[in-house]
Amino acid sequence: MLPELRVLYFEDLEVGLSETLSKTIASSDVVGFAEITGDRNPIHLSEHFAARTPFGTRIAHGLYTAGLISAVLGTRLPGPGAVYISQTLNFRAPVRIGDIVDVTVTVAELMPERRRARLACRCSVAGETVLDGEALVKVPTKAEADPLAVRTERQQS
């Protein structure tokens, strides 16, 4: 199921605003990510190979987990129209097939002069952080997104 879209403009953001998305990691997700990226490392795809690693079982690609952060940014906080500038990632623990990953994005800082938001990003499984980092995004204003609607609002006020 795809996350419902929510559009927030720069004016709607405030430090501390947060959004969480939960996703159960399926084998088909990991196989699909391998097909799309070409990363066919057997630790992700072969149970036989993965059983001989310190993890003991297949794990999801770290960048697949990081991609779930992109889902939050592009659909919920800030949502459609936001543009990625940068992202830091710290991989803390593996994500296994069947894990439920909770992705939380929180507004950490707003930079009005350039309409940028610094967002704290955390992915966790059963309360344990598996990935964290920060994203910097450019967020459109209402006027940039729909100049006609803003003019109409002003005329009606």
Short mmCIF file of N, CA and C in Angstrom, two decimals:
data_model
loop_
_atom_site.label_atom_id
_atom_site.label_comp_id
_atom_site.label_asym_id
_atom_site.label_seq_id
_atom_site.Cartn_x
_atom_site.Cartn_y
_atom_site.Cartn_z
N MET A 1 0.84 -1.19 0.00
CA MET A 1 0.00 0.00 0.00
C MET A 1 0.88 1.25 0.00
N LEU A 2 0.58 2.18 -0.87
CA LEU A 2 1.36 3.41 -0.98
C LEU A 2 0.89 4.42 0.06
N PRO A 3 1.85 5.20 0.61
CA PRO A 3 1.45 6.22 1.59
C PRO A 3 0.55 7.28 0.96
N GLU A 4 -0.41 7.75 1.72
CA GLU A 4 -1.28 8.83 1.26
C GLU A 4 -0.46 10.10 1.12
N LEU A 5 -0.72 10.86 0.05
CA LEU A 5 0.01 12.11 -0.16
C LEU A 5 -0.51 13.21 0.76
N ARG A 6 0.44 13.97 1.32
CA ARG A 6 0.11 15.14 2.11
C ARG A 6 1.08 16.23 1.69
N VAL A 7 0.57 17.36 1.28
CA VAL A 7 1.41 18.47 0.82
C VAL A 7 1.57 19.48 1.96
N LEU A 8 2.81 19.71 2.32
CA LEU A 8 3.13 20.78 3.27
C LEU A 8 4.04 21.76 2.56
N TYR A 9 3.74 23.03 2.71
CA TYR A 9 4.59 24.08 2.15
C TYR A 9 5.53 24.57 3.24
N PHE A 10 6.52 25.36 2.83
CA PHE A 10 7.50 25.84 3.80
C PHE A 10 6.80 26.53 4.97
N GLU A 11 5.75 27.28 4.67
CA GLU A 11 5.02 28.02 5.72
C GLU A 11 4.35 27.08 6.73
N ASP A 12 4.10 25.85 6.35
CA ASP A 12 3.43 24.88 7.22
C ASP A 12 4.37 24.19 8.19
N LEU A 13 5.67 24.28 7.93
CA LEU A 13 6.65 23.54 8.73
C LEU A 13 7.00 24.27 10.01
N GLU A 14 7.30 23.48 11.04
CA GLU A 14 7.83 24.02 12.29
C GLU A 14 8.76 22.98 12.89
N VAL A 15 9.77 23.47 13.61
CA VAL A 15 10.72 22.57 14.25
C VAL A 15 9.95 21.64 15.19
N GLY A 16 10.27 20.35 15.10
CA GLY A 16 9.60 19.35 15.93
C GLY A 16 8.49 18.59 15.21
N LEU A 17 8.00 19.14 14.08
CA LEU A 17 6.96 18.45 13.32
C LEU A 17 7.54 17.13 12.84
N SER A 18 6.76 16.05 12.95
CA SER A 18 7.27 14.71 12.69
C SER A 18 6.25 13.87 11.93
N GLU A 19 6.75 12.89 11.20
CA GLU A 19 5.90 11.96 10.46
C GLU A 19 6.57 10.59 10.49
N THR A 20 5.76 9.54 10.65
CA THR A 20 6.28 8.17 10.68
C THR A 20 5.54 7.31 9.67
N LEU A 21 6.30 6.44 9.01
CA LEU A 21 5.77 5.47 8.06
C LEU A 21 6.30 4.10 8.51
N SER A 22 5.47 3.08 8.46
CA SER A 22 5.89 1.72 8.80
C SER A 22 5.80 0.84 7.57
N LYS A 23 6.80 -0.02 7.40
CA LYS A 23 6.84 -0.90 6.22
C LYS A 23 7.40 -2.25 6.64
N THR A 24 6.67 -3.31 6.30
CA THR A 24 7.17 -4.66 6.51
C THR A 24 8.04 -5.02 5.31
N ILE A 25 9.25 -5.47 5.57
CA ILE A 25 10.19 -5.78 4.49
C ILE A 25 9.90 -7.18 3.96
N ALA A 26 9.53 -7.25 2.71
CA ALA A 26 9.21 -8.52 2.06
C ALA A 26 10.39 -8.97 1.20
N SER A 27 10.50 -10.27 1.01
CA SER A 27 11.54 -10.81 0.13
C SER A 27 11.43 -10.19 -1.26
N SER A 28 10.20 -10.00 -1.73
CA SER A 28 10.00 -9.43 -3.07
C SER A 28 10.52 -7.99 -3.16
N ASP A 29 10.48 -7.25 -2.04
CA ASP A 29 11.04 -5.89 -2.02
C ASP A 29 12.55 -5.96 -2.25
N VAL A 30 13.21 -6.87 -1.54
CA VAL A 30 14.66 -7.00 -1.62
C VAL A 30 15.08 -7.48 -3.02
N VAL A 31 14.37 -8.46 -3.55
CA VAL A 31 14.66 -8.96 -4.89
C VAL A 31 14.43 -7.85 -5.92
N GLY A 32 13.34 -7.11 -5.78
CA GLY A 32 13.05 -6.00 -6.69
C GLY A 32 14.12 -4.92 -6.63
N PHE A 33 14.58 -4.59 -5.42
CA PHE A 33 15.63 -3.58 -5.28
C PHE A 33 16.91 -4.07 -5.96
N ALA A 34 17.23 -5.36 -5.81
CA ALA A 34 18.41 -5.92 -6.47
C ALA A 34 18.28 -5.83 -7.99
N GLU A 35 17.09 -6.10 -8.50
CA GLU A 35 16.87 -6.03 -9.94
C GLU A 35 17.02 -4.60 -10.46
N ILE A 36 16.47 -3.66 -9.72
CA ILE A 36 16.51 -2.25 -10.15
C ILE A 36 17.93 -1.70 -10.10
N THR A 37 18.67 -2.00 -9.02
CA THR A 37 19.99 -1.40 -8.82
C THR A 37 21.13 -2.22 -9.41
N GLY A 38 20.90 -3.51 -9.60
CA GLY A 38 21.97 -4.38 -10.04
C GLY A 38 22.83 -4.92 -8.90
N ASP A 39 22.50 -4.54 -7.66
CA ASP A 39 23.24 -5.03 -6.48
C ASP A 39 22.73 -6.42 -6.14
N ARG A 40 23.42 -7.43 -6.65
CA ARG A 40 23.00 -8.82 -6.45
C ARG A 40 23.87 -9.52 -5.40
N ASN A 41 24.37 -8.78 -4.44
CA ASN A 41 25.16 -9.37 -3.36
C ASN A 41 24.34 -10.52 -2.77
N PRO A 42 24.91 -11.72 -2.69
CA PRO A 42 24.13 -12.87 -2.20
C PRO A 42 23.69 -12.76 -0.74
N ILE A 43 24.26 -11.87 0.02
CA ILE A 43 23.78 -11.69 1.39
C ILE A 43 22.33 -11.20 1.41
N HIS A 44 21.90 -10.59 0.30
CA HIS A 44 20.53 -10.11 0.17
C HIS A 44 19.61 -11.13 -0.49
N LEU A 45 20.19 -12.01 -1.30
CA LEU A 45 19.36 -12.85 -2.17
C LEU A 45 19.44 -14.35 -1.89
N SER A 46 20.50 -14.82 -1.27
CA SER A 46 20.69 -16.26 -1.07
C SER A 46 20.67 -16.62 0.41
N GLU A 47 19.65 -17.35 0.80
CA GLU A 47 19.56 -17.80 2.20
C GLU A 47 20.75 -18.69 2.55
N HIS A 48 21.17 -19.53 1.59
CA HIS A 48 22.30 -20.43 1.82
C HIS A 48 23.57 -19.62 2.11
N PHE A 49 23.85 -18.62 1.28
CA PHE A 49 25.03 -17.78 1.48
C PHE A 49 24.91 -17.00 2.79
N ALA A 50 23.78 -16.37 3.01
CA ALA A 50 23.58 -15.51 4.19
C ALA A 50 23.69 -16.28 5.49
N ALA A 51 23.32 -17.57 5.47
CA ALA A 51 23.39 -18.39 6.68
C ALA A 51 24.83 -18.51 7.19
N ARG A 52 25.80 -18.34 6.31
CA ARG A 52 27.22 -18.45 6.70
C ARG A 52 27.83 -17.11 7.08
N THR A 53 27.03 -16.05 7.14
CA THR A 53 27.52 -14.73 7.53
C THR A 53 27.20 -14.48 9.00
N PRO A 54 27.78 -13.43 9.58
CA PRO A 54 27.45 -13.10 10.97
C PRO A 54 25.97 -12.81 11.20
N PHE A 55 25.23 -12.47 10.14
CA PHE A 55 23.81 -12.16 10.28
C PHE A 55 22.95 -13.42 10.35
N GLY A 56 23.44 -14.51 9.76
CA GLY A 56 22.74 -15.78 9.83
C GLY A 56 21.56 -15.93 8.90
N THR A 57 21.17 -14.86 8.25
CA THR A 57 20.02 -14.88 7.34
C THR A 57 20.15 -13.71 6.38
N ARG A 58 19.30 -13.72 5.36
CA ARG A 58 19.31 -12.62 4.39
C ARG A 58 18.99 -11.29 5.07
N ILE A 59 19.61 -10.23 4.57
CA ILE A 59 19.31 -8.88 5.05
C ILE A 59 18.96 -7.99 3.87
N ALA A 60 18.19 -6.97 4.15
CA ALA A 60 17.82 -6.00 3.11
C ALA A 60 19.01 -5.10 2.80
N HIS A 61 19.05 -4.59 1.61
CA HIS A 61 20.06 -3.61 1.23
C HIS A 61 19.91 -2.39 2.14
N GLY A 62 21.02 -1.86 2.60
CA GLY A 62 20.97 -0.65 3.41
C GLY A 62 20.30 0.50 2.69
N LEU A 63 20.58 0.62 1.38
CA LEU A 63 19.98 1.73 0.65
C LEU A 63 18.50 1.52 0.37
N TYR A 64 18.04 0.28 0.43
CA TYR A 64 16.59 0.08 0.37
C TYR A 64 15.94 0.69 1.61
N THR A 65 16.51 0.41 2.77
CA THR A 65 15.99 0.99 4.01
C THR A 65 16.06 2.52 3.93
N ALA A 66 17.18 3.03 3.44
CA ALA A 66 17.31 4.49 3.30
C ALA A 66 16.28 5.04 2.33
N GLY A 67 15.92 4.26 1.32
CA GLY A 67 14.91 4.69 0.36
C GLY A 67 13.55 4.92 1.00
N LEU A 68 13.31 4.26 2.11
CA LEU A 68 12.04 4.48 2.82
C LEU A 68 11.98 5.90 3.39
N ILE A 69 13.14 6.47 3.69
CA ILE A 69 13.17 7.89 4.11
C ILE A 69 12.67 8.76 2.97
N SER A 70 13.10 8.45 1.76
CA SER A 70 12.65 9.20 0.59
C SER A 70 11.14 9.12 0.44
N ALA A 71 10.56 7.96 0.78
CA ALA A 71 9.09 7.82 0.70
C ALA A 71 8.40 8.81 1.63
N VAL A 72 8.94 8.98 2.83
CA VAL A 72 8.34 9.95 3.77
C VAL A 72 8.50 11.37 3.23
N LEU A 73 9.72 11.70 2.78
CA LEU A 73 9.98 13.06 2.29
C LEU A 73 9.11 13.40 1.08
N GLY A 74 8.93 12.45 0.19
CA GLY A 74 8.20 12.72 -1.04
C GLY A 74 6.69 12.63 -0.93
N THR A 75 6.20 12.03 0.17
CA THR A 75 4.75 11.84 0.26
C THR A 75 4.10 12.49 1.47
N ARG A 76 4.85 12.73 2.55
CA ARG A 76 4.22 13.16 3.81
C ARG A 76 4.88 14.37 4.46
N LEU A 77 6.20 14.39 4.55
CA LEU A 77 6.89 15.48 5.24
C LEU A 77 8.20 15.77 4.55
N PRO A 78 8.27 16.82 3.74
CA PRO A 78 7.25 17.82 3.46
C PRO A 78 6.21 17.38 2.44
N GLY A 79 6.54 16.40 1.59
CA GLY A 79 5.57 15.91 0.62
C GLY A 79 5.88 16.35 -0.79
N PRO A 80 4.90 16.19 -1.71
CA PRO A 80 5.11 16.52 -3.11
C PRO A 80 5.66 17.93 -3.30
N GLY A 81 6.66 18.03 -4.16
CA GLY A 81 7.29 19.32 -4.44
C GLY A 81 8.61 19.50 -3.70
N ALA A 82 8.84 18.72 -2.66
CA ALA A 82 10.12 18.82 -1.93
C ALA A 82 11.23 18.26 -2.81
N VAL A 83 12.40 18.87 -2.73
CA VAL A 83 13.55 18.43 -3.53
C VAL A 83 14.71 18.12 -2.59
N TYR A 84 15.23 16.90 -2.70
CA TYR A 84 16.40 16.47 -1.93
C TYR A 84 17.60 17.33 -2.28
N ILE A 85 18.33 17.80 -1.28
CA ILE A 85 19.60 18.48 -1.49
C ILE A 85 20.73 17.54 -1.07
N SER A 86 20.58 16.93 0.12
CA SER A 86 21.60 15.99 0.60
C SER A 86 21.01 15.08 1.66
N GLN A 87 21.76 14.00 1.95
CA GLN A 87 21.33 13.03 2.94
C GLN A 87 22.57 12.38 3.55
N THR A 88 22.64 12.33 4.88
CA THR A 88 23.67 11.54 5.54
C THR A 88 23.01 10.27 6.06
N LEU A 89 23.78 9.19 6.10
CA LEU A 89 23.25 7.90 6.53
C LEU A 89 24.26 7.21 7.44
N ASN A 90 23.78 6.72 8.56
CA ASN A 90 24.58 5.91 9.47
C ASN A 90 23.86 4.58 9.63
N PHE A 91 24.48 3.51 9.13
CA PHE A 91 23.88 2.19 9.21
C PHE A 91 24.27 1.57 10.54
N ARG A 92 23.28 1.31 11.40
CA ARG A 92 23.54 0.87 12.77
C ARG A 92 23.32 -0.62 13.00
N ALA A 93 22.39 -1.22 12.27
CA ALA A 93 22.06 -2.64 12.47
C ALA A 93 21.38 -3.16 11.21
N PRO A 94 21.40 -4.47 11.00
CA PRO A 94 20.78 -5.03 9.79
C PRO A 94 19.26 -5.03 9.86
N VAL A 95 18.66 -5.03 8.69
CA VAL A 95 17.22 -5.19 8.55
C VAL A 95 17.00 -6.52 7.84
N ARG A 96 16.19 -7.37 8.45
CA ARG A 96 15.96 -8.71 7.92
C ARG A 96 14.59 -8.79 7.21
N ILE A 97 14.47 -9.79 6.36
CA ILE A 97 13.20 -10.05 5.70
C ILE A 97 12.16 -10.30 6.81
N GLY A 98 11.01 -9.64 6.69
CA GLY A 98 9.94 -9.78 7.68
C GLY A 98 9.96 -8.72 8.76
N ASP A 99 11.07 -7.98 8.89
CA ASP A 99 11.12 -6.89 9.88
C ASP A 99 10.13 -5.79 9.51
N ILE A 100 9.58 -5.16 10.53
CA ILE A 100 8.76 -3.96 10.32
C ILE A 100 9.66 -2.77 10.63
N VAL A 101 9.90 -1.96 9.62
CA VAL A 101 10.74 -0.77 9.77
C VAL A 101 9.84 0.43 9.99
N ASP A 102 10.10 1.16 11.07
CA ASP A 102 9.41 2.42 11.34
C ASP A 102 10.36 3.54 10.95
N VAL A 103 9.93 4.37 10.02
CA VAL A 103 10.74 5.48 9.52
C VAL A 103 10.15 6.77 10.06
N THR A 104 10.95 7.50 10.83
CA THR A 104 10.49 8.76 11.41
C THR A 104 11.36 9.90 10.91
N VAL A 105 10.70 10.91 10.40
CA VAL A 105 11.37 12.12 9.92
C VAL A 105 10.85 13.28 10.76
N THR A 106 11.77 14.09 11.29
CA THR A 106 11.41 15.20 12.17
C THR A 106 12.10 16.47 11.70
N VAL A 107 11.38 17.58 11.64
CA VAL A 107 11.98 18.86 11.27
C VAL A 107 12.91 19.29 12.40
N ALA A 108 14.20 19.43 12.07
CA ALA A 108 15.21 19.82 13.06
C ALA A 108 15.56 21.30 12.97
N GLU A 109 15.49 21.85 11.76
CA GLU A 109 15.87 23.26 11.55
C GLU A 109 15.22 23.77 10.29
N LEU A 110 14.82 25.03 10.31
CA LEU A 110 14.26 25.69 9.13
C LEU A 110 15.18 26.84 8.74
N MET A 111 15.44 26.98 7.44
CA MET A 111 16.29 28.04 6.92
C MET A 111 15.48 28.85 5.91
N PRO A 112 14.73 29.84 6.41
CA PRO A 112 13.78 30.56 5.57
C PRO A 112 14.39 31.27 4.36
N GLU A 113 15.62 31.77 4.50
CA GLU A 113 16.21 32.55 3.42
C GLU A 113 16.33 31.75 2.12
N ARG A 114 16.46 30.44 2.22
CA ARG A 114 16.57 29.62 1.01
C ARG A 114 15.49 28.54 0.96
N ARG A 115 14.52 28.61 1.89
CA ARG A 115 13.42 27.65 1.97
C ARG A 115 13.93 26.21 2.05
N ARG A 116 14.85 26.02 2.98
CA ARG A 116 15.43 24.71 3.22
C ARG A 116 14.99 24.21 4.59
N ALA A 117 14.88 22.91 4.71
CA ALA A 117 14.59 22.29 6.00
C ALA A 117 15.63 21.19 6.24
N ARG A 118 16.17 21.18 7.44
CA ARG A 118 17.05 20.09 7.87
C ARG A 118 16.19 19.13 8.66
N LEU A 119 16.20 17.87 8.26
CA LEU A 119 15.31 16.87 8.84
C LEU A 119 16.12 15.74 9.48
N ALA A 120 15.79 15.41 10.71
CA ALA A 120 16.39 14.25 11.38
C ALA A 120 15.64 13.02 10.91
N CYS A 121 16.38 11.98 10.52
CA CYS A 121 15.78 10.77 9.96
C CYS A 121 16.22 9.57 10.80
N ARG A 122 15.26 8.72 11.13
CA ARG A 122 15.56 7.53 11.93
C ARG A 122 14.72 6.37 11.43
N CYS A 123 15.37 5.24 11.19
CA CYS A 123 14.69 4.00 10.87
C CYS A 123 14.94 3.05 12.02
N SER A 124 13.87 2.41 12.50
CA SER A 124 14.03 1.50 13.64
C SER A 124 13.23 0.22 13.40
N VAL A 125 13.68 -0.84 14.07
CA VAL A 125 13.00 -2.12 14.07
C VAL A 125 12.82 -2.51 15.53
N ALA A 126 11.58 -2.67 15.95
CA ALA A 126 11.26 -3.02 17.34
C ALA A 126 11.95 -2.08 18.33
N GLY A 127 11.97 -0.79 17.97
CA GLY A 127 12.54 0.22 18.86
C GLY A 127 14.05 0.40 18.75
N GLU A 128 14.75 -0.48 18.03
CA GLU A 128 16.20 -0.36 17.86
C GLU A 128 16.50 0.42 16.59
N THR A 129 17.36 1.44 16.71
CA THR A 129 17.75 2.21 15.54
C THR A 129 18.60 1.34 14.62
N VAL A 130 18.16 1.23 13.36
CA VAL A 130 18.93 0.49 12.37
C VAL A 130 19.62 1.42 11.38
N LEU A 131 19.14 2.65 11.29
CA LEU A 131 19.71 3.64 10.39
C LEU A 131 19.29 5.01 10.90
N ASP A 132 20.21 5.97 10.87
CA ASP A 132 19.83 7.35 11.17
C ASP A 132 20.67 8.29 10.32
N GLY A 133 20.27 9.55 10.32
CA GLY A 133 20.98 10.55 9.54
C GLY A 133 20.17 11.82 9.43
N GLU A 134 20.60 12.67 8.53
CA GLU A 134 19.92 13.95 8.31
C GLU A 134 19.71 14.17 6.82
N ALA A 135 18.59 14.78 6.50
CA ALA A 135 18.30 15.17 5.12
C ALA A 135 18.18 16.68 5.06
N LEU A 136 18.62 17.23 3.96
CA LEU A 136 18.41 18.65 3.68
C LEU A 136 17.54 18.70 2.44
N VAL A 137 16.40 19.39 2.54
CA VAL A 137 15.48 19.48 1.42
C VAL A 137 15.08 20.93 1.17
N LYS A 138 14.78 21.20 -0.09
CA LYS A 138 14.20 22.49 -0.47
C LYS A 138 12.70 22.28 -0.50
N VAL A 139 11.97 23.19 0.13
CA VAL A 139 10.52 23.05 0.25
C VAL A 139 9.85 24.25 -0.42
N PRO A 140 8.93 24.00 -1.34
CA PRO A 140 8.27 25.12 -2.00
C PRO A 140 7.34 25.90 -1.06
N THR A 141 7.20 27.18 -1.35
CA THR A 141 6.21 27.99 -0.64
C THR A 141 4.87 27.81 -1.35
N LYS A 142 3.81 28.25 -0.70
CA LYS A 142 2.49 28.18 -1.34
C LYS A 142 2.49 28.97 -2.65
N ALA A 143 3.12 30.13 -2.65
CA ALA A 143 3.15 30.98 -3.84
C ALA A 143 3.89 30.30 -4.99
N GLU A 144 4.97 29.58 -4.69
CA GLU A 144 5.72 28.87 -5.73
C GLU A 144 4.91 27.70 -6.28
N ALA A 145 4.22 27.02 -5.41
CA ALA A 145 3.48 25.82 -5.81
C ALA A 145 2.24 26.16 -6.64
N ASP A 146 1.54 27.23 -6.26
CA ASP A 146 0.30 27.57 -6.95
C ASP A 146 0.08 29.08 -6.85
N PRO A 147 0.79 29.85 -7.67
CA PRO A 147 0.68 31.32 -7.58
C PRO A 147 -0.74 31.84 -7.76
N LEU A 148 -1.53 31.21 -8.61
CA LEU A 148 -2.91 31.66 -8.85
C LEU A 148 -3.74 31.50 -7.59
N ALA A 149 -3.61 30.40 -6.89
CA ALA A 149 -4.38 30.17 -5.65
C ALA A 149 -4.01 31.20 -4.59
N VAL A 150 -2.74 31.55 -4.50
CA VAL A 150 -2.31 32.54 -3.50
C VAL A 150 -2.90 33.90 -3.84
N ARG A 151 -2.92 34.28 -5.11
CA ARG A 151 -3.52 35.57 -5.51
C ARG A 151 -5.00 35.57 -5.20
N THR A 152 -5.67 34.45 -5.46
CA THR A 152 -7.10 34.35 -5.18
C THR A 152 -7.36 34.47 -3.68
N GLU A 153 -6.52 33.84 -2.86
CA GLU A 153 -6.67 33.95 -1.39
C GLU A 153 -6.57 35.41 -0.95
N ARG A 154 -5.58 36.13 -1.50
CA ARG A 154 -5.38 37.52 -1.11
C ARG A 154 -6.59 38.38 -1.50
N GLN A 155 -7.14 38.11 -2.68
CA GLN A 155 -8.28 38.88 -3.16
C GLN A 155 -9.51 38.64 -2.28
N GLN A 156 -9.64 37.42 -1.75
CA GLN A 156 -10.81 37.10 -0.94
C GLN A 156 -10.67 37.61 0.50
N SER A 157 -9.46 37.95 0.92
CA SER A 157 -9.24 38.43 2.31
C SER A 157 -9.63 39.86 2.50
#
